[in-house]
Coordinates of C-alpha atoms in Angstrom, one line a residue:
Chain A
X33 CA -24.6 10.7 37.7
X34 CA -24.1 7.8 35.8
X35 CA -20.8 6.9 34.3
X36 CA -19.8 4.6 31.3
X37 CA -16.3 3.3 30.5
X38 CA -15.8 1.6 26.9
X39 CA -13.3 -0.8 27.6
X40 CA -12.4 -1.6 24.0
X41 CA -10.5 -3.3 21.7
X42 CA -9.5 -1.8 18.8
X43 CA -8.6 -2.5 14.9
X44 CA -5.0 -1.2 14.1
X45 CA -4.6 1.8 12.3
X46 CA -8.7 1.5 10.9
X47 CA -10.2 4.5 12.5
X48 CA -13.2 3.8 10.4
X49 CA -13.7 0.7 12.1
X50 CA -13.0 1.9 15.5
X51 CA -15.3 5.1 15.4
X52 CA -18.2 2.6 14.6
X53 CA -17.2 0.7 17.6
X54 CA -17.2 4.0 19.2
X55 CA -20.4 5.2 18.0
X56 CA -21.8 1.4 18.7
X57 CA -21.1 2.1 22.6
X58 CA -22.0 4.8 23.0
X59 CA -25.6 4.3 21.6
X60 CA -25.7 1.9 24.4
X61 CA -24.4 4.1 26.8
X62 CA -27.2 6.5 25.4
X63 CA -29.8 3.9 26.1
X64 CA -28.3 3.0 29.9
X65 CA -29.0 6.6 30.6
X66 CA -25.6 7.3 31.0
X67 CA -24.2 11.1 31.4
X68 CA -20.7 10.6 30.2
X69 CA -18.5 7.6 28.7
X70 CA -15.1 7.6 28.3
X71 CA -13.0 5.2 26.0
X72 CA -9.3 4.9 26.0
X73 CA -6.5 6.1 24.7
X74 CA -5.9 5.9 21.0
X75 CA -9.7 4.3 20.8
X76 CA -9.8 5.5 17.3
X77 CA -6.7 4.6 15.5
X78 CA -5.1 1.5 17.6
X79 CA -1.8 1.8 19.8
X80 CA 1.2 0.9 18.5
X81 CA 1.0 2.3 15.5
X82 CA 4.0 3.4 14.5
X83 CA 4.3 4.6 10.7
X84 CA 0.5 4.1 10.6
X85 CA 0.6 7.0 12.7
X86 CA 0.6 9.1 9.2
X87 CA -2.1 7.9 7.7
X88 CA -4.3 7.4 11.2
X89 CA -3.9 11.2 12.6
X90 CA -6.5 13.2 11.7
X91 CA -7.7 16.5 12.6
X92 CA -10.4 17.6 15.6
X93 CA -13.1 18.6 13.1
X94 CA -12.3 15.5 10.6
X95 CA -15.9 14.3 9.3
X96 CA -14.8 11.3 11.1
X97 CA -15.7 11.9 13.9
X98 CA -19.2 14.1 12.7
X99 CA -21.3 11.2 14.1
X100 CA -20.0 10.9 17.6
X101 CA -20.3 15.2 17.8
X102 CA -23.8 14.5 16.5
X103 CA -24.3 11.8 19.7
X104 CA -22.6 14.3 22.3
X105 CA -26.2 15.7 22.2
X106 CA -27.9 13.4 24.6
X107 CA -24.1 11.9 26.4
X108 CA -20.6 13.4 27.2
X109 CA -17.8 11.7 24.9
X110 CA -14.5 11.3 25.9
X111 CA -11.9 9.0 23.2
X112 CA -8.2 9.1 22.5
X113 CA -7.5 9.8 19.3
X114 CA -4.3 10.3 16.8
X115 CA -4.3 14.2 16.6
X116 CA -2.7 16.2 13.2
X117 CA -2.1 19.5 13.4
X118 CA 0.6 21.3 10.8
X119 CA 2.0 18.3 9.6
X120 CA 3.0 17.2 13.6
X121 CA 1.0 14.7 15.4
X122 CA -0.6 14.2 19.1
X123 CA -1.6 11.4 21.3
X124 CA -4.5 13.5 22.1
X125 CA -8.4 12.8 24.0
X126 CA -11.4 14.9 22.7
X127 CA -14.3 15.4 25.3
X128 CA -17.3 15.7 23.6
X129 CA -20.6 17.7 25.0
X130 CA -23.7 19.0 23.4
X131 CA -22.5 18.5 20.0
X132 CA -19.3 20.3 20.1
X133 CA -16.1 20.0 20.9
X134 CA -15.5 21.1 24.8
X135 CA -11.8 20.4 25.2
X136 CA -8.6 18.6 23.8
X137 CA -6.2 17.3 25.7
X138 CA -2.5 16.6 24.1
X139 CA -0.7 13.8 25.8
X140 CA 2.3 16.1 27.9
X141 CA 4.7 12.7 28.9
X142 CA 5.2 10.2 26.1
X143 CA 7.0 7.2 27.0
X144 CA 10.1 6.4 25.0
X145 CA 11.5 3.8 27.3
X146 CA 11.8 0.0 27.2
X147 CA 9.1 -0.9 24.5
X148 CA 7.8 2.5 24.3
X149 CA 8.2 4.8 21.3
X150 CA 5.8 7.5 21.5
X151 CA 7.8 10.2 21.3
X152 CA 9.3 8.9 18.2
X153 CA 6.1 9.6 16.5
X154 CA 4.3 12.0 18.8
X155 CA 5.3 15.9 19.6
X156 CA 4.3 16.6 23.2
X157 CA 1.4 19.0 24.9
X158 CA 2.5 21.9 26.6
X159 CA -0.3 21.9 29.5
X160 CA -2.4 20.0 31.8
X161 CA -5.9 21.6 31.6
X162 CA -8.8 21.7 33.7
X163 CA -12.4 22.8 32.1
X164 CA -15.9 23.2 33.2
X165 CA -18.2 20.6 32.1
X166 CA -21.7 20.2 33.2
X167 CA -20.9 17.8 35.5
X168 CA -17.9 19.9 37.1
X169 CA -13.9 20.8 36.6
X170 CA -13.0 18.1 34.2
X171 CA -9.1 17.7 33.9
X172 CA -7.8 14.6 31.2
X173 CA -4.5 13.0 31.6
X174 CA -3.3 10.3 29.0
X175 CA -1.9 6.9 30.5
X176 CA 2.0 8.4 31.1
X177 CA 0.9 11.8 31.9
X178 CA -0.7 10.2 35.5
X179 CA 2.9 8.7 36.2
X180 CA 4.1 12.5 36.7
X181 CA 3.4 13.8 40.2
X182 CA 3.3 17.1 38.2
X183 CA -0.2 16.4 36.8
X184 CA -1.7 15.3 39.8
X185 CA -0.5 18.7 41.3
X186 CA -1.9 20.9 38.1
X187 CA -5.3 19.1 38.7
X188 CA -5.1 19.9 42.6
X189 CA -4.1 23.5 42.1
X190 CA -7.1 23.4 39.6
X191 CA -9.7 22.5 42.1
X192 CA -10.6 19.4 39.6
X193 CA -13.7 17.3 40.7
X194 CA -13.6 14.6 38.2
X195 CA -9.8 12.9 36.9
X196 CA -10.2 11.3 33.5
X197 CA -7.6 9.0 32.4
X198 CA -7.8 7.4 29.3
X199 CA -4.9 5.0 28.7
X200 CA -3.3 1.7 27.1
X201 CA -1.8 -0.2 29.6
X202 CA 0.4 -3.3 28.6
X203 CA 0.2 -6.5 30.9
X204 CA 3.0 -7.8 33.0
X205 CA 3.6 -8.8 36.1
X206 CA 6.1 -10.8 38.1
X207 CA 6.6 -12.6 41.7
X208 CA 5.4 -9.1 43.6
X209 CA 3.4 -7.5 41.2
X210 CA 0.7 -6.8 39.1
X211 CA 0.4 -4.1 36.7
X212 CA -2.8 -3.0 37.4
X213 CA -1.7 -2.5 41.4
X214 CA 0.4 0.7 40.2
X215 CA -2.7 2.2 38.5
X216 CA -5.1 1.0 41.4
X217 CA -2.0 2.8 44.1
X218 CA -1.5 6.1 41.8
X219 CA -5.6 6.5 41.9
X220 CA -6.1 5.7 45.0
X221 CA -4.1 8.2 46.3
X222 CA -4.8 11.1 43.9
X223 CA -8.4 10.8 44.4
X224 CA -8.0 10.3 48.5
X225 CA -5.3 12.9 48.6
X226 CA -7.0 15.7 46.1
X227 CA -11.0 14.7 46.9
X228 CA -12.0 14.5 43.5
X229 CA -13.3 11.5 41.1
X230 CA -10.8 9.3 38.9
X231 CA -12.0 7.4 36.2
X232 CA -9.8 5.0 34.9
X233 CA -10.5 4.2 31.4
X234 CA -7.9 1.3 29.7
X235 CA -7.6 -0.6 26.7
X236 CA -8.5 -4.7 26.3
X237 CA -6.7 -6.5 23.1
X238 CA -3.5 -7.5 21.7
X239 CA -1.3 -5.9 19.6
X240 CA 1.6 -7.8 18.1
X241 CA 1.5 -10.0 21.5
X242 CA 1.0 -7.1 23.7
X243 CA -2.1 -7.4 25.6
X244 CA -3.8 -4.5 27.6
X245 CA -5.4 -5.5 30.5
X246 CA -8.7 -4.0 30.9
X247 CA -9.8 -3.7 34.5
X248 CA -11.1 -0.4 34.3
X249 CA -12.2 1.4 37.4
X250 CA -13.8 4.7 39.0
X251 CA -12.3 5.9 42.0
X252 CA -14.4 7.7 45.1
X253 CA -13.2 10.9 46.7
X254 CA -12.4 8.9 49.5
X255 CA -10.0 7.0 47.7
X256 CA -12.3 3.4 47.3
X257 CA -12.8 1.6 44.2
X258 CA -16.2 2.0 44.0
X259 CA -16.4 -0.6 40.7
X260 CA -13.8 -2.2 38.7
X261 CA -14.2 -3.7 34.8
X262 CA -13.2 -7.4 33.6
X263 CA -9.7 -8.5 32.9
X264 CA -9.0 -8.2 29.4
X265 CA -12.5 -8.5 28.4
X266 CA -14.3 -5.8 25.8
X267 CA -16.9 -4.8 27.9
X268 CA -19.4 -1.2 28.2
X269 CA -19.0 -1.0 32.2
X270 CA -21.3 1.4 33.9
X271 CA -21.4 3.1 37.7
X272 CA -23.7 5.1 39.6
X273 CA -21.6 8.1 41.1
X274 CA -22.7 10.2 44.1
X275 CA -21.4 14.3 43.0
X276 CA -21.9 15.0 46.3
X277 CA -19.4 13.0 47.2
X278 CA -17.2 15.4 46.2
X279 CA -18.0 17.7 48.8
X280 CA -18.2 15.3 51.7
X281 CA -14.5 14.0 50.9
X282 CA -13.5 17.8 50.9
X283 CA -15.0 18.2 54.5
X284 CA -13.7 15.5 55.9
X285 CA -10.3 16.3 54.7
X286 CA -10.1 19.8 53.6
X287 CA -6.6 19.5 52.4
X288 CA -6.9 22.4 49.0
X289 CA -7.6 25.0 51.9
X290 CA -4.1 25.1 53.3
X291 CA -2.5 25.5 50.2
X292 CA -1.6 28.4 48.1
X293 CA -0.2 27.0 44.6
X294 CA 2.4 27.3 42.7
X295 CA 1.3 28.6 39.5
X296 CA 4.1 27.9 37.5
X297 CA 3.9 24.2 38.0
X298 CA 1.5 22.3 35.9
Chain B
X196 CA 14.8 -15.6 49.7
X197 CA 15.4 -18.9 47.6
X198 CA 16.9 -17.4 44.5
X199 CA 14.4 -19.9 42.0
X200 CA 11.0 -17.9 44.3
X201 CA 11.6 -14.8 42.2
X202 CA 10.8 -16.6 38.9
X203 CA 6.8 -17.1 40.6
X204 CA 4.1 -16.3 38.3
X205 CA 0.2 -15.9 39.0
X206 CA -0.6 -19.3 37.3
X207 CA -4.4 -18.1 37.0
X208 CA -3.6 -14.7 35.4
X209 CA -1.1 -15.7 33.0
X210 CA -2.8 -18.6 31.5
X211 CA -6.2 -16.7 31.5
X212 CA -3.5 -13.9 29.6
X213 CA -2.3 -16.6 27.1
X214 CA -5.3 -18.2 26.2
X215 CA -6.4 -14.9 25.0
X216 CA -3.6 -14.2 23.8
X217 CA -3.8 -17.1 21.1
X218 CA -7.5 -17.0 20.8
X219 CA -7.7 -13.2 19.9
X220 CA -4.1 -13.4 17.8
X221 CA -5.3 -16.0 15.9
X222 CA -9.1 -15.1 15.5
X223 CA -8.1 -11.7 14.2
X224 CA -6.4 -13.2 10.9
X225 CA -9.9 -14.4 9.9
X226 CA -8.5 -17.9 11.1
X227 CA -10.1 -20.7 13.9
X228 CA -7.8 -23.3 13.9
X229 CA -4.4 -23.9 15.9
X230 CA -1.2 -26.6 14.5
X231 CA 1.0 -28.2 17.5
X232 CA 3.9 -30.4 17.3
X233 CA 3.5 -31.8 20.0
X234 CA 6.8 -33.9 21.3
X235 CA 5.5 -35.5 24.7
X236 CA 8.0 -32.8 26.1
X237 CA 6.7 -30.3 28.6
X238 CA 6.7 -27.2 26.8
X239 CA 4.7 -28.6 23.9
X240 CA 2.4 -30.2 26.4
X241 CA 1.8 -26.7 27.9
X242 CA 1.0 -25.2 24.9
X243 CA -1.2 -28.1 23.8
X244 CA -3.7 -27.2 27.0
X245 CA -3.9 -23.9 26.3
X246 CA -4.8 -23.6 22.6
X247 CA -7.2 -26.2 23.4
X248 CA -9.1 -23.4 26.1
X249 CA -8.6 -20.7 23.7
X250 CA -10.0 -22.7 20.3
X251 CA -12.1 -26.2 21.6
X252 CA -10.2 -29.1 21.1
X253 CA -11.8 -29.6 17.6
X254 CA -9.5 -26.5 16.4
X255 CA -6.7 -28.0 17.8
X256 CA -4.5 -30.2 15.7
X257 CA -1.6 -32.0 17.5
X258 CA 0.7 -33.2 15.2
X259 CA 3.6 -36.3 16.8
X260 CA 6.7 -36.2 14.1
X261 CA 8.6 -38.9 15.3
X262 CA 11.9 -40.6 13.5
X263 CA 12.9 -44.1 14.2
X264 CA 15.3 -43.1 17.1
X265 CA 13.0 -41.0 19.0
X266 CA 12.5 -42.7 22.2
X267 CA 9.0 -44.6 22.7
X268 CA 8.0 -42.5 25.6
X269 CA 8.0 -39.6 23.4
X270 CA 5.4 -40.6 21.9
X271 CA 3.3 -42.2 24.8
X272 CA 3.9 -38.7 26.7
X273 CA 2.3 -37.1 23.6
X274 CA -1.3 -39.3 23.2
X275 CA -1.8 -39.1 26.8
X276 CA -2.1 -35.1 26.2
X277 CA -4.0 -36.1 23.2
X278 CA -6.6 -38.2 24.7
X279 CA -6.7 -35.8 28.1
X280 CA -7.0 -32.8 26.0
X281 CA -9.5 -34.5 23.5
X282 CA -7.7 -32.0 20.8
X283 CA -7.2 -34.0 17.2
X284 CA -4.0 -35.6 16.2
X285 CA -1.9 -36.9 13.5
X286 CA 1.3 -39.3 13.8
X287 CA 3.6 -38.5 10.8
X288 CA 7.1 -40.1 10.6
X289 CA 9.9 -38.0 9.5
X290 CA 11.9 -41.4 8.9
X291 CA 11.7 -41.7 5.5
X292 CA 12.1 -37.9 4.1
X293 CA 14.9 -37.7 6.7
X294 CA 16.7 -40.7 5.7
X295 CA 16.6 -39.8 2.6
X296 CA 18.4 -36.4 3.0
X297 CA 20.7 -37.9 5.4
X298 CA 21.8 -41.1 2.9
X299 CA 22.6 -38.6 0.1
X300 CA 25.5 -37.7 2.4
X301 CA 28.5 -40.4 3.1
X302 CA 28.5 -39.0 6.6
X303 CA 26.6 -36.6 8.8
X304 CA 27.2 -35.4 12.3
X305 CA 24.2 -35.1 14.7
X306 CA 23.9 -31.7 15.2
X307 CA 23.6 -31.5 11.4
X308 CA 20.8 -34.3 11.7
X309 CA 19.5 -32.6 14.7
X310 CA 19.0 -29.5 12.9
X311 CA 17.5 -31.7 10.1
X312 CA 14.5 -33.5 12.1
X313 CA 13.9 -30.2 13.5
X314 CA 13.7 -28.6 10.0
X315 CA 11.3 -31.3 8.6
X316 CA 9.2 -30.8 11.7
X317 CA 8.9 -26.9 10.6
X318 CA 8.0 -28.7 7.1
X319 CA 5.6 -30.7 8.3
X320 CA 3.9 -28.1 10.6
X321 CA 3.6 -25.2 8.2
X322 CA 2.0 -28.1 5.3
X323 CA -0.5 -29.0 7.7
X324 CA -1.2 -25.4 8.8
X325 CA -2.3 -24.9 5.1
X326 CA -3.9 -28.0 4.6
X327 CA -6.2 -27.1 7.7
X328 CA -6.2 -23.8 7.7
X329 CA -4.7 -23.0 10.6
X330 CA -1.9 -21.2 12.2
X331 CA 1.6 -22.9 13.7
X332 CA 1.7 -22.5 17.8
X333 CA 5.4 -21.9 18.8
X334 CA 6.4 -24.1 22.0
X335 CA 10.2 -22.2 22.3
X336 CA 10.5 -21.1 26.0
X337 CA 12.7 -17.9 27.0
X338 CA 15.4 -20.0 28.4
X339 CA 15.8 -21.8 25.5
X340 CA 15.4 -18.6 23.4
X341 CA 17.9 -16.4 25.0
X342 CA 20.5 -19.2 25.3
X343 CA 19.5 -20.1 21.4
X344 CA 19.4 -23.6 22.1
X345 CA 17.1 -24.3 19.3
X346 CA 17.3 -24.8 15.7
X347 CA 16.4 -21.3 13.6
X348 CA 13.4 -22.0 10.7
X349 CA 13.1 -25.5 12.8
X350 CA 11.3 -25.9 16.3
X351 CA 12.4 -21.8 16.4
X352 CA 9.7 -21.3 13.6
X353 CA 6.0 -20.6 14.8
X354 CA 3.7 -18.1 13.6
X355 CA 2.8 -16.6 17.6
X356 CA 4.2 -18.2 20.9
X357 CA 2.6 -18.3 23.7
X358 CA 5.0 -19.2 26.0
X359 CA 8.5 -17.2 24.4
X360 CA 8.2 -15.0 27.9
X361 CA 8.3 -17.4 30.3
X362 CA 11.0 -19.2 31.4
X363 CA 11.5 -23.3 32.1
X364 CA 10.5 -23.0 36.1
X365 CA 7.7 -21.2 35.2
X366 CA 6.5 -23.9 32.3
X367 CA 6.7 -26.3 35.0
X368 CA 4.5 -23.6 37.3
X369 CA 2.0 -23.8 34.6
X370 CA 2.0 -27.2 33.9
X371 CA 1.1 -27.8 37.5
X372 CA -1.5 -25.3 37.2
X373 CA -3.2 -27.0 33.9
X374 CA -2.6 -30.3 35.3
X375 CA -0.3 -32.0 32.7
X376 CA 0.4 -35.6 32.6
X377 CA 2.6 -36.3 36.0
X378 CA 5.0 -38.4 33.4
X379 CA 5.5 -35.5 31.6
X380 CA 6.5 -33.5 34.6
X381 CA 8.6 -35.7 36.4
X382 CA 10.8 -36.6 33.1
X383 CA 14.5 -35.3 32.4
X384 CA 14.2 -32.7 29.5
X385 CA 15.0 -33.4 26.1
X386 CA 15.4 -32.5 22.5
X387 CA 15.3 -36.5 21.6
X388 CA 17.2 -35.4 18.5
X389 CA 19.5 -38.5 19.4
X390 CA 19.3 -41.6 21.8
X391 CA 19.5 -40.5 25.4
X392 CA 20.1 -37.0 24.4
X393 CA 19.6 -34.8 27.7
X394 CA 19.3 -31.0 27.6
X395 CA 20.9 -30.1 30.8
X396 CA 23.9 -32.4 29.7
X397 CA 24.3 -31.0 26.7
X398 CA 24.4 -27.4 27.9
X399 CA 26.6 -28.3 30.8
X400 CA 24.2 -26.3 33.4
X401 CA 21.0 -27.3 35.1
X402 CA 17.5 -25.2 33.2
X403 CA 17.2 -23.7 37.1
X404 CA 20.8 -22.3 37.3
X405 CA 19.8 -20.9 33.6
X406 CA 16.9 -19.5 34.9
X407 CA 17.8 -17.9 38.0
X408 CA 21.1 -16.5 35.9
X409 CA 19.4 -15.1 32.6
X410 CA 16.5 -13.6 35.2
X411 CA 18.9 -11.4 37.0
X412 CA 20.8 -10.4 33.8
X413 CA 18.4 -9.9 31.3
X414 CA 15.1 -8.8 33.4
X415 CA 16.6 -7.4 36.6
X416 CA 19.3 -5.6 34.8
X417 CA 22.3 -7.0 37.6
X418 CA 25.6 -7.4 35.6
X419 CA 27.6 -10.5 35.7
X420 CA 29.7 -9.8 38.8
X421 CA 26.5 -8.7 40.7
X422 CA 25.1 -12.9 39.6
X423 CA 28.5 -14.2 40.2
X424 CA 28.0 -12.7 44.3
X425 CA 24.7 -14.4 44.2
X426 CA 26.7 -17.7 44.7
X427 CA 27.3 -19.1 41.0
X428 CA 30.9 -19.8 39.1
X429 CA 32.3 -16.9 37.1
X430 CA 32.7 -19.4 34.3
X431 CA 29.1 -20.4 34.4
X432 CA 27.7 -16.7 34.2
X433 CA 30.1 -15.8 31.8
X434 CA 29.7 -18.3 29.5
X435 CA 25.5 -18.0 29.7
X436 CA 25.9 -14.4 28.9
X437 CA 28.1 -15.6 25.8
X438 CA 25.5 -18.0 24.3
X439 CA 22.7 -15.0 25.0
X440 CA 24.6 -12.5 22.6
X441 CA 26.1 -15.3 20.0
X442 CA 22.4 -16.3 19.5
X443 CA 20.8 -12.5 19.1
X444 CA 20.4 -13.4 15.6
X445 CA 18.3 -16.8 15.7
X446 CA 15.6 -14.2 17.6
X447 CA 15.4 -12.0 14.6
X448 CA 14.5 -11.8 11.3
X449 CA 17.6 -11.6 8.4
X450 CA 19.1 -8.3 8.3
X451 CA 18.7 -6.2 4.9
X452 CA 21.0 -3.8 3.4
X453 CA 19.8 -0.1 3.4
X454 CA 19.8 1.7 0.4
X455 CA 16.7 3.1 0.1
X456 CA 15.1 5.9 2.0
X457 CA 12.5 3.5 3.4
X458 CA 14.1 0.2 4.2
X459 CA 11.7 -2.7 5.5
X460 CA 11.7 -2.9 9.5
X461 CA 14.3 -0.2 9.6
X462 CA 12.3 2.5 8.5
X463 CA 8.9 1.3 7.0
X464 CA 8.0 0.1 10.7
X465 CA 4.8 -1.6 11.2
X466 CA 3.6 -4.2 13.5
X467 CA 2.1 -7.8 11.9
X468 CA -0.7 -6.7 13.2
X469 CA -1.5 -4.1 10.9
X470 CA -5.0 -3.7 9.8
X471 CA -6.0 -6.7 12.4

């Protein structure tokens, strides 16, 4: 299987623009044989949108996004989008397959410390969710929502085989850290500890002075980056996955067997 | 653990970060072209190399504002970054609009000139930011920032900063790392609003005990008895603390009165970067 990530920039609060950037990668992606490419979050709208968040929201089956449905025909889409539903609005992903609309995923933790204000503007999902795709048990988590031990577990107790995270990841670091270490440590593990994919999917740009990072990356069953994008560079990365692989993590370390779940969490 | 080691930065990330930083913030207006005053001081100097890497040094405009007082090196500091950077520059004496603000007083103390140069400096900039089409690069650094030790709508006044998050130890890291002048390094820091005038004089601390005080109060969250058990004077913490909240307001735009439902950055919020 071949997987693309569109590590993007976007245009603030112009989700015309931003769909044609959309549709413009994945064309390529279409043309790299790729079977699924995943852009991050808020890829249609721009992050920090605050008040623009009225007039960027828009609904699943907007005409918007007709084009990109259209596309899902020959390569599975995953975006973030700015979702509005009875007047209330999401930070939300679509994934996209054979011209329809397969599954939406409403961001469940939104950040509303230090310069965080999602909640302000966004009303939470209830669920983490785990569908069938033709590629496997899909679950989508939304930058915070990977921070909460709580998803990892709903996509355990799910039997998921490929973690999607789209996010929008600011930049900072100091004398003993990075800020792309805490994403590379919380994948790492969720992918060695649960034996599934993760693909990493983050934002490039700046907005206002804050600059998302980039460096992208899919994750092995085994817990290995197995390829990682540019730093803060717009760029349509691609990666040759193994499904199997899958399976081979699970047999090595079978550790879903020995567990019966707890259905009430996640 | 020296107290100054917590202040390291990745020199390689962060100025790869910034020079995107002002290459993408100013690209996205439509615009190509960067304004510097550069004063031969560090800070400017940094600044200087990096919009250079993110524009060319053609779309680079340094601009030296000197008045009669300012001290020689100043100057000589400033066209040595000039002719290592290859950027262009422009050497335009406040002298004569100065003086002739200051003469229509009978006398005038020098913060009040101080705050003067800086404010024809901010004159000077934005002017040649229109007549070149460009955008004004900031050169405050967070030390000075937090303590306010600046002049607001004069050297305060920049359209984006590059280097607003980073404190005066890590300027110096940079400027290492980008290989500044070793004059401009090695020199005492200075506003050169006045002969001999010497920041860490003025303030009555050193920029390192600044540094290593505002990091643990203001980015590590330790309160001022927690910095005081580090090993500094009550006096000195307190007072640092002090300046930081007296000067809140030079880091913020005026305040407007609400009367309206929908009162500008109260509650009709939008980032400059709307639409870009």
């Amino acid at each position: 299987m071949k997987i693309a990530i569109g590590q993007i920039d976007t245009v603030l609060g112009d989700v015309e623009k931003n769909v044609k950037k959309l549709e413009h990668y994945t064309d390529k992606a279409i043309e790299e044989k790729c079977d699924l490419i995943v852009f991050p979050e808020l890829a249609a709208c721009g992050y920090s949108l605050r008040d623009l968040v009225y007039t960027s929201s828009k609904a699943p089956d907007d005409p918007a996004f007709l084009s990109l449905k259209e596309k899902s025909n020959y390569i599975d889409i995953v975006f973030g989008f700015a979702q509005k539903e009875s007047g209330y609005f999401f930070n939300s992903s679509m994934y996209l397959s054979n011209g329809e609309i397969l599954n939406i995923h409403k961001k469940k933790f939104l950040p509303d410390y230090g310069m965080f204000e999602e909640q302000r503007y966004f009303s939470p999902g209830q669920t983490i969710d785990t569908f069938k795709t033709k590629f496997g048990k899909v679950t989508t988590l939304i930058c915070e929502d990977a921070f909460h031990i709580s998803s990892h577990y709903a996509a355990f107790k799910n039997e998921t085989e490929i973690l999607i995270i789209l996010s929008a990841s600011p930049f900072w670091s100091d004398h003993n850290s990075m800020k792309w270490e805490l994403w590379e440590n919380v994948c790492k593990t969720s992918a060695q500890l649960n034996g599934y994919f993760v693909i990493f999917s983050n934002r490039v740009g700046f907005e206002d002075g804050v600059g998302f990072f980039g460096k992208s990356f899919i994750v092995s069953p085994k817990g290995h980056i197995i390829k990682e994008a540019s730093f803060l560079k717009e760029e349509l990365f691609t990666a040759e996955i193994d499904l199997r692989d899958i399976e081979r993590a699970r047999l090595f370390m079978p550790i879903r067997k020995n567990e019966v779940c707890n259905e009430s969490v996640g | 653990m020296n107290l100054l080691d917590k202040l390291k930065i990745d020199c390689e990330f962060v100025s790869s970060y910034l020079i995107e930083f002002v290459r993408q913030e100013i690209t996205k207006t439509g615009l190509t072209k960067a304004v510097i005053g550069l004063s031969g001081g560090i800070d400017s100097s940094v600044v200087a190399y990096i919009a250079k890497e993110a524009l060319g040094k053609e779309n680079v405009y340094g601009i030296l504002m000197p008045y009669k007082l300012s001290s020689k090196e100043s100057v000589e500091d400033a066209l040595k970054v000039v002719k290592d950077t290859g950027i262009n520059y422009k050497i335009f004496e406040i002298t004569d609009p100065a003086d002739a603000y200051i003469n229509k007083f009978d006398e005038m103390d020098k913060v009040r000139k101080g705050n003067i140069f800086a404010r024809l400096r901010m004159i000077t900039l934005f002017d040649h930011s229109q007549l070149y089409k460009a955008l004004v690069v900031g050169t405050s650094n967070k030390t000075e920032l937090l303590l306010g030790y600046g002049t607001w709508y004069g050297d305060m006044a920049s359209c984006l900063n590059p280097i607003g998050d980073l404190y005066k130890n890590q300027i110096y890291q940079l400027a290492r790392y980008l290989r500044v002048p070793e004059s401009i390094i090695k020199k005492k820091p200075s506003a050169d609003l006045w002969v001999g005038q010497s920041d860490e004089e003025e303030l009555g601390f050193s920029y390192d005990e600044a540094d290593v005080i505002l990091y643990h109060l203001y980015d590590l969250h330790y309160t001022i008895e927690e910095v005081v058990n580090l090993g500094f004077k009550r006096e000195l913490v307190r007072g640092i603390a002090d300046r930081v909240k007296r000067n809140q307001f030079k880091r913020l735009p005026p305040i407007i009165a609400k009367i309206s439902k929908r009162t500008i950055n109260i509650d009709f919020r939008y980032l400059r970067d709307w639409g870009l």
